[in-house]
PDB file of C-alpha atoms and ligand atoms in Angstrom:
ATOM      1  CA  UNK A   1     -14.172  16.528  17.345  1.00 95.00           C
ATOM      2  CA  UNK A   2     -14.563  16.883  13.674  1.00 96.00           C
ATOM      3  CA  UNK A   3     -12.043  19.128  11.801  1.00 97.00           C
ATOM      4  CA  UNK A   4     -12.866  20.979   8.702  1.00 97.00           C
ATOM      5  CA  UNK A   5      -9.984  22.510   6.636  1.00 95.00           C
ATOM      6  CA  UNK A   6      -9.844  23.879   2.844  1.00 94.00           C
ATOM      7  CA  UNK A   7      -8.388  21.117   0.327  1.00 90.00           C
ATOM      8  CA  UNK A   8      -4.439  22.107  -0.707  1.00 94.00           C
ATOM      9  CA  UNK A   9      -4.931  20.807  -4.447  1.00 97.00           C
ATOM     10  CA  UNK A  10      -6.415  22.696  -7.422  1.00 97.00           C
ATOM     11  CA  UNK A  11      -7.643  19.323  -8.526  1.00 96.00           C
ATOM     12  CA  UNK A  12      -8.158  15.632  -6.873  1.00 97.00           C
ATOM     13  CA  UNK A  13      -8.323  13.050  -9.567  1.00 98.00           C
ATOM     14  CA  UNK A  14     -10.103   9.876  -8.199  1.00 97.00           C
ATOM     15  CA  UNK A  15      -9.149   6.673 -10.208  1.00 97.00           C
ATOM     16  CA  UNK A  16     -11.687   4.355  -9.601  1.00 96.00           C
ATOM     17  CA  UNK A  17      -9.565   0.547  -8.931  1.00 95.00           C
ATOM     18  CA  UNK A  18     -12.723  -1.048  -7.558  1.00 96.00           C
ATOM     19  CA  UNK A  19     -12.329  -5.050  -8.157  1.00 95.00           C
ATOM     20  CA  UNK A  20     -14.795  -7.531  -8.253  1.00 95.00           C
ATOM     21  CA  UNK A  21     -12.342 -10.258  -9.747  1.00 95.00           C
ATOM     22  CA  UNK A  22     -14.636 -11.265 -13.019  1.00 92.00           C
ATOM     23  CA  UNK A  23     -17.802 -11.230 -10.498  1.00 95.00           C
ATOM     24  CA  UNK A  24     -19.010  -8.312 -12.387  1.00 95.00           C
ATOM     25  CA  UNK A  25     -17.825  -5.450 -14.639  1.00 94.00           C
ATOM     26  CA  UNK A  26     -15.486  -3.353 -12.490  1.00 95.00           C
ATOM     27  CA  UNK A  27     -12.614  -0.993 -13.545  1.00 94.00           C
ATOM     28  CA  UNK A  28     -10.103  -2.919 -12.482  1.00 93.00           C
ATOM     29  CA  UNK A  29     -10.905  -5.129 -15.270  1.00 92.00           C
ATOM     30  CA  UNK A  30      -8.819  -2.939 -17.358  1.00 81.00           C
ATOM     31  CA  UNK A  31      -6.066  -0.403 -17.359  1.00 82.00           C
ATOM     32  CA  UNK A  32      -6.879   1.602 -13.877  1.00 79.00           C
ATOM     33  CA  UNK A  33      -4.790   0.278 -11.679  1.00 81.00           C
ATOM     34  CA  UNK A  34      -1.556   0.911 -13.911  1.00 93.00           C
ATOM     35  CA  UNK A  35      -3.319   4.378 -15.146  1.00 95.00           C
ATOM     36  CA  UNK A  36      -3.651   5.172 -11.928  1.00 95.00           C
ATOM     37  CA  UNK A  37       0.834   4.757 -11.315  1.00 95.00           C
ATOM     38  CA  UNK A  38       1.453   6.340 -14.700  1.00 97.00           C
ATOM     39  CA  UNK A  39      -0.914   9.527 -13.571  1.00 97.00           C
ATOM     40  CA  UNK A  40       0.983   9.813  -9.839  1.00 97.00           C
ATOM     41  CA  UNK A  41       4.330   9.473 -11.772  1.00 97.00           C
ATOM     42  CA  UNK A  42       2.941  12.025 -14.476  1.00 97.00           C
ATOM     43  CA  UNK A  43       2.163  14.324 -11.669  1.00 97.00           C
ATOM     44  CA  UNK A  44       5.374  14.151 -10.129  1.00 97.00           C
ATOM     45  CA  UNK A  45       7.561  14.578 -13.160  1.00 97.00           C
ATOM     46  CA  UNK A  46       5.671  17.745 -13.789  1.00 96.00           C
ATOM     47  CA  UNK A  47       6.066  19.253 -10.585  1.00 96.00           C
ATOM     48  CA  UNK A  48       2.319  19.368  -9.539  1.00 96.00           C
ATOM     49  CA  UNK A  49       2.298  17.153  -6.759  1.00 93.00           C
ATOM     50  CA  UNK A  50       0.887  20.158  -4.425  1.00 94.00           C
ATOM     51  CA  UNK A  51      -1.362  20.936  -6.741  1.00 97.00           C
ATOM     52  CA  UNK A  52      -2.998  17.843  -7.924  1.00 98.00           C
ATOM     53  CA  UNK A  53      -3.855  14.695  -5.899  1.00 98.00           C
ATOM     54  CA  UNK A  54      -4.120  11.212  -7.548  1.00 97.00           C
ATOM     55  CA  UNK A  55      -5.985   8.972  -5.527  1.00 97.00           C
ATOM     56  CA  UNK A  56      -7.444   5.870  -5.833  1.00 95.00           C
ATOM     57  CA  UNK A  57     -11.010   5.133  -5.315  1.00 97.00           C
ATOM     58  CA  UNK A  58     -14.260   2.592  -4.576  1.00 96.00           C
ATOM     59  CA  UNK A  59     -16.531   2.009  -7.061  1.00 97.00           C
ATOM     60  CA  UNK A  60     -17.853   5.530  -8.351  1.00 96.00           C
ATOM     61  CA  UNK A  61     -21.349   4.157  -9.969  1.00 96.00           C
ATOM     62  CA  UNK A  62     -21.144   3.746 -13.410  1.00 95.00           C
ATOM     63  CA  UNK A  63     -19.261   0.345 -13.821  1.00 95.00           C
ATOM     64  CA  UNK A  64     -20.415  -0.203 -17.476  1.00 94.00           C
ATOM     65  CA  UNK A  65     -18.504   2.554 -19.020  1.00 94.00           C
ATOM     66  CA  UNK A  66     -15.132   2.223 -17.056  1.00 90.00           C
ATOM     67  CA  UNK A  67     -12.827   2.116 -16.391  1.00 94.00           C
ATOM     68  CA  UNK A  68     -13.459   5.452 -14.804  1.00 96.00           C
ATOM     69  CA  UNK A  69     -11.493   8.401 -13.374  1.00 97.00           C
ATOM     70  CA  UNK A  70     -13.157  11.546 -12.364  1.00 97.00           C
ATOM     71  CA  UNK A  71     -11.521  15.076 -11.833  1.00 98.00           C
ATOM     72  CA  UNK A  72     -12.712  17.261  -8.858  1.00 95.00           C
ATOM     73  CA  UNK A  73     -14.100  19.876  -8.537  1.00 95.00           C
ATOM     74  CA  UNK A  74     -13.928  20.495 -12.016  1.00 96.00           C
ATOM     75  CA  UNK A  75     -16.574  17.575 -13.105  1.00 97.00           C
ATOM     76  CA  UNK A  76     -14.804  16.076 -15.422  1.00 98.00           C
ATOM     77  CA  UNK A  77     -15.504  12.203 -15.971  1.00 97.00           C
ATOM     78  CA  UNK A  78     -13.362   9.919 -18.300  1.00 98.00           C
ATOM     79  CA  UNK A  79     -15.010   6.452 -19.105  1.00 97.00           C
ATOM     80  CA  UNK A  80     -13.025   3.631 -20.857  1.00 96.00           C
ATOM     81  CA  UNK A  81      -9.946   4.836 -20.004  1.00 96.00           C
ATOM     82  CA  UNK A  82      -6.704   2.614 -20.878  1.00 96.00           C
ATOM     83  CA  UNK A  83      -3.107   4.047 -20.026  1.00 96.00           C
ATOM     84  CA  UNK A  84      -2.815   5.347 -23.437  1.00 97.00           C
ATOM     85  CA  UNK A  85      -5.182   8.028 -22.464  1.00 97.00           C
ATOM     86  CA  UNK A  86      -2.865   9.364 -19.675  1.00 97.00           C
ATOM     87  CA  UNK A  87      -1.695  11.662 -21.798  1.00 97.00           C
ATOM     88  CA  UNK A  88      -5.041  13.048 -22.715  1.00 98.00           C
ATOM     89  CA  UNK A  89      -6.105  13.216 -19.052  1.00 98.00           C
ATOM     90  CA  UNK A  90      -2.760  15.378 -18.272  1.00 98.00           C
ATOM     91  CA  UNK A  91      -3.751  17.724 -21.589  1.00 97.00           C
ATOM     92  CA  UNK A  92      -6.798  18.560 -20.060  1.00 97.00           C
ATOM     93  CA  UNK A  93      -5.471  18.830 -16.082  1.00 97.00           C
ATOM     94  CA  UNK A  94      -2.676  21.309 -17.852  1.00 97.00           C
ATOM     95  CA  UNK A  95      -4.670  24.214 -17.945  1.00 96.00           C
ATOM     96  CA  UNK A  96      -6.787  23.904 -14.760  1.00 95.00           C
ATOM     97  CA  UNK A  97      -3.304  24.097 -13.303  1.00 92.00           C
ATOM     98  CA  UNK A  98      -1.973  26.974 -14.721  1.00 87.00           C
ATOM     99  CA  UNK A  99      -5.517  29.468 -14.767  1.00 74.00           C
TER     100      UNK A  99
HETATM  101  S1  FES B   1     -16.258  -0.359 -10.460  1.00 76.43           S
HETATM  102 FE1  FES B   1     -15.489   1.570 -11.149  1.00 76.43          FE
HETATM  103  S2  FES B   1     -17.270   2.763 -11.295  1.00 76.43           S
HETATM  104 FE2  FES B   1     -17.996   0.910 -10.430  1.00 76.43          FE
END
């Protein structure tokens, strides 16, 4: 039987590490999968790890522009995203957190 519960986090941010080794565009092409680590350990060193959920994820649609991660429920996208953006991407998580 399905179960239906209220999410813990504040926010869920989905870092798309979809691969399609050189096939065609896909953000694993460029910095995702290590933006995704730096994000989980930027997470952690802040304390937010109950709030805020890094997660990896599939392919999320718009290929051309990523590497893409995507911050729920809030709607924010960011497209070509290398890991010197992390720091960017935690200014802006900062003060969902602490509304
Ligand atoms: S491969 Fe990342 S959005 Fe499609």
């Amino acid at each position: 039987m399905i179960e239906e519960k209220i999410l813990p986090y504040i926010c869920h941010v989905f870092v798309c590490t979809n691969d399609r080794h050189g096939e065609r565009k896909s953000c694993a092409d460029g910095d995702n999968p290590s933006v995704r680590s730096l994000l989980k350990e930027a997470v952690g060193e802040r304390g937010w790890a109950g709030k805020v959920r890094v997660s990896q994820s599939g392919c999320l649609g718009l290929c051309m522009k990523g590497p893409n991660v995507l911050i729920y429920p809030q709607k924010i996208w960011f497209s070509s995203v290398t890991e010197s953006d992390v720091p960017d991407i935690m200014k802006k998580i900062e003060p969902i957190i602490t509304e």
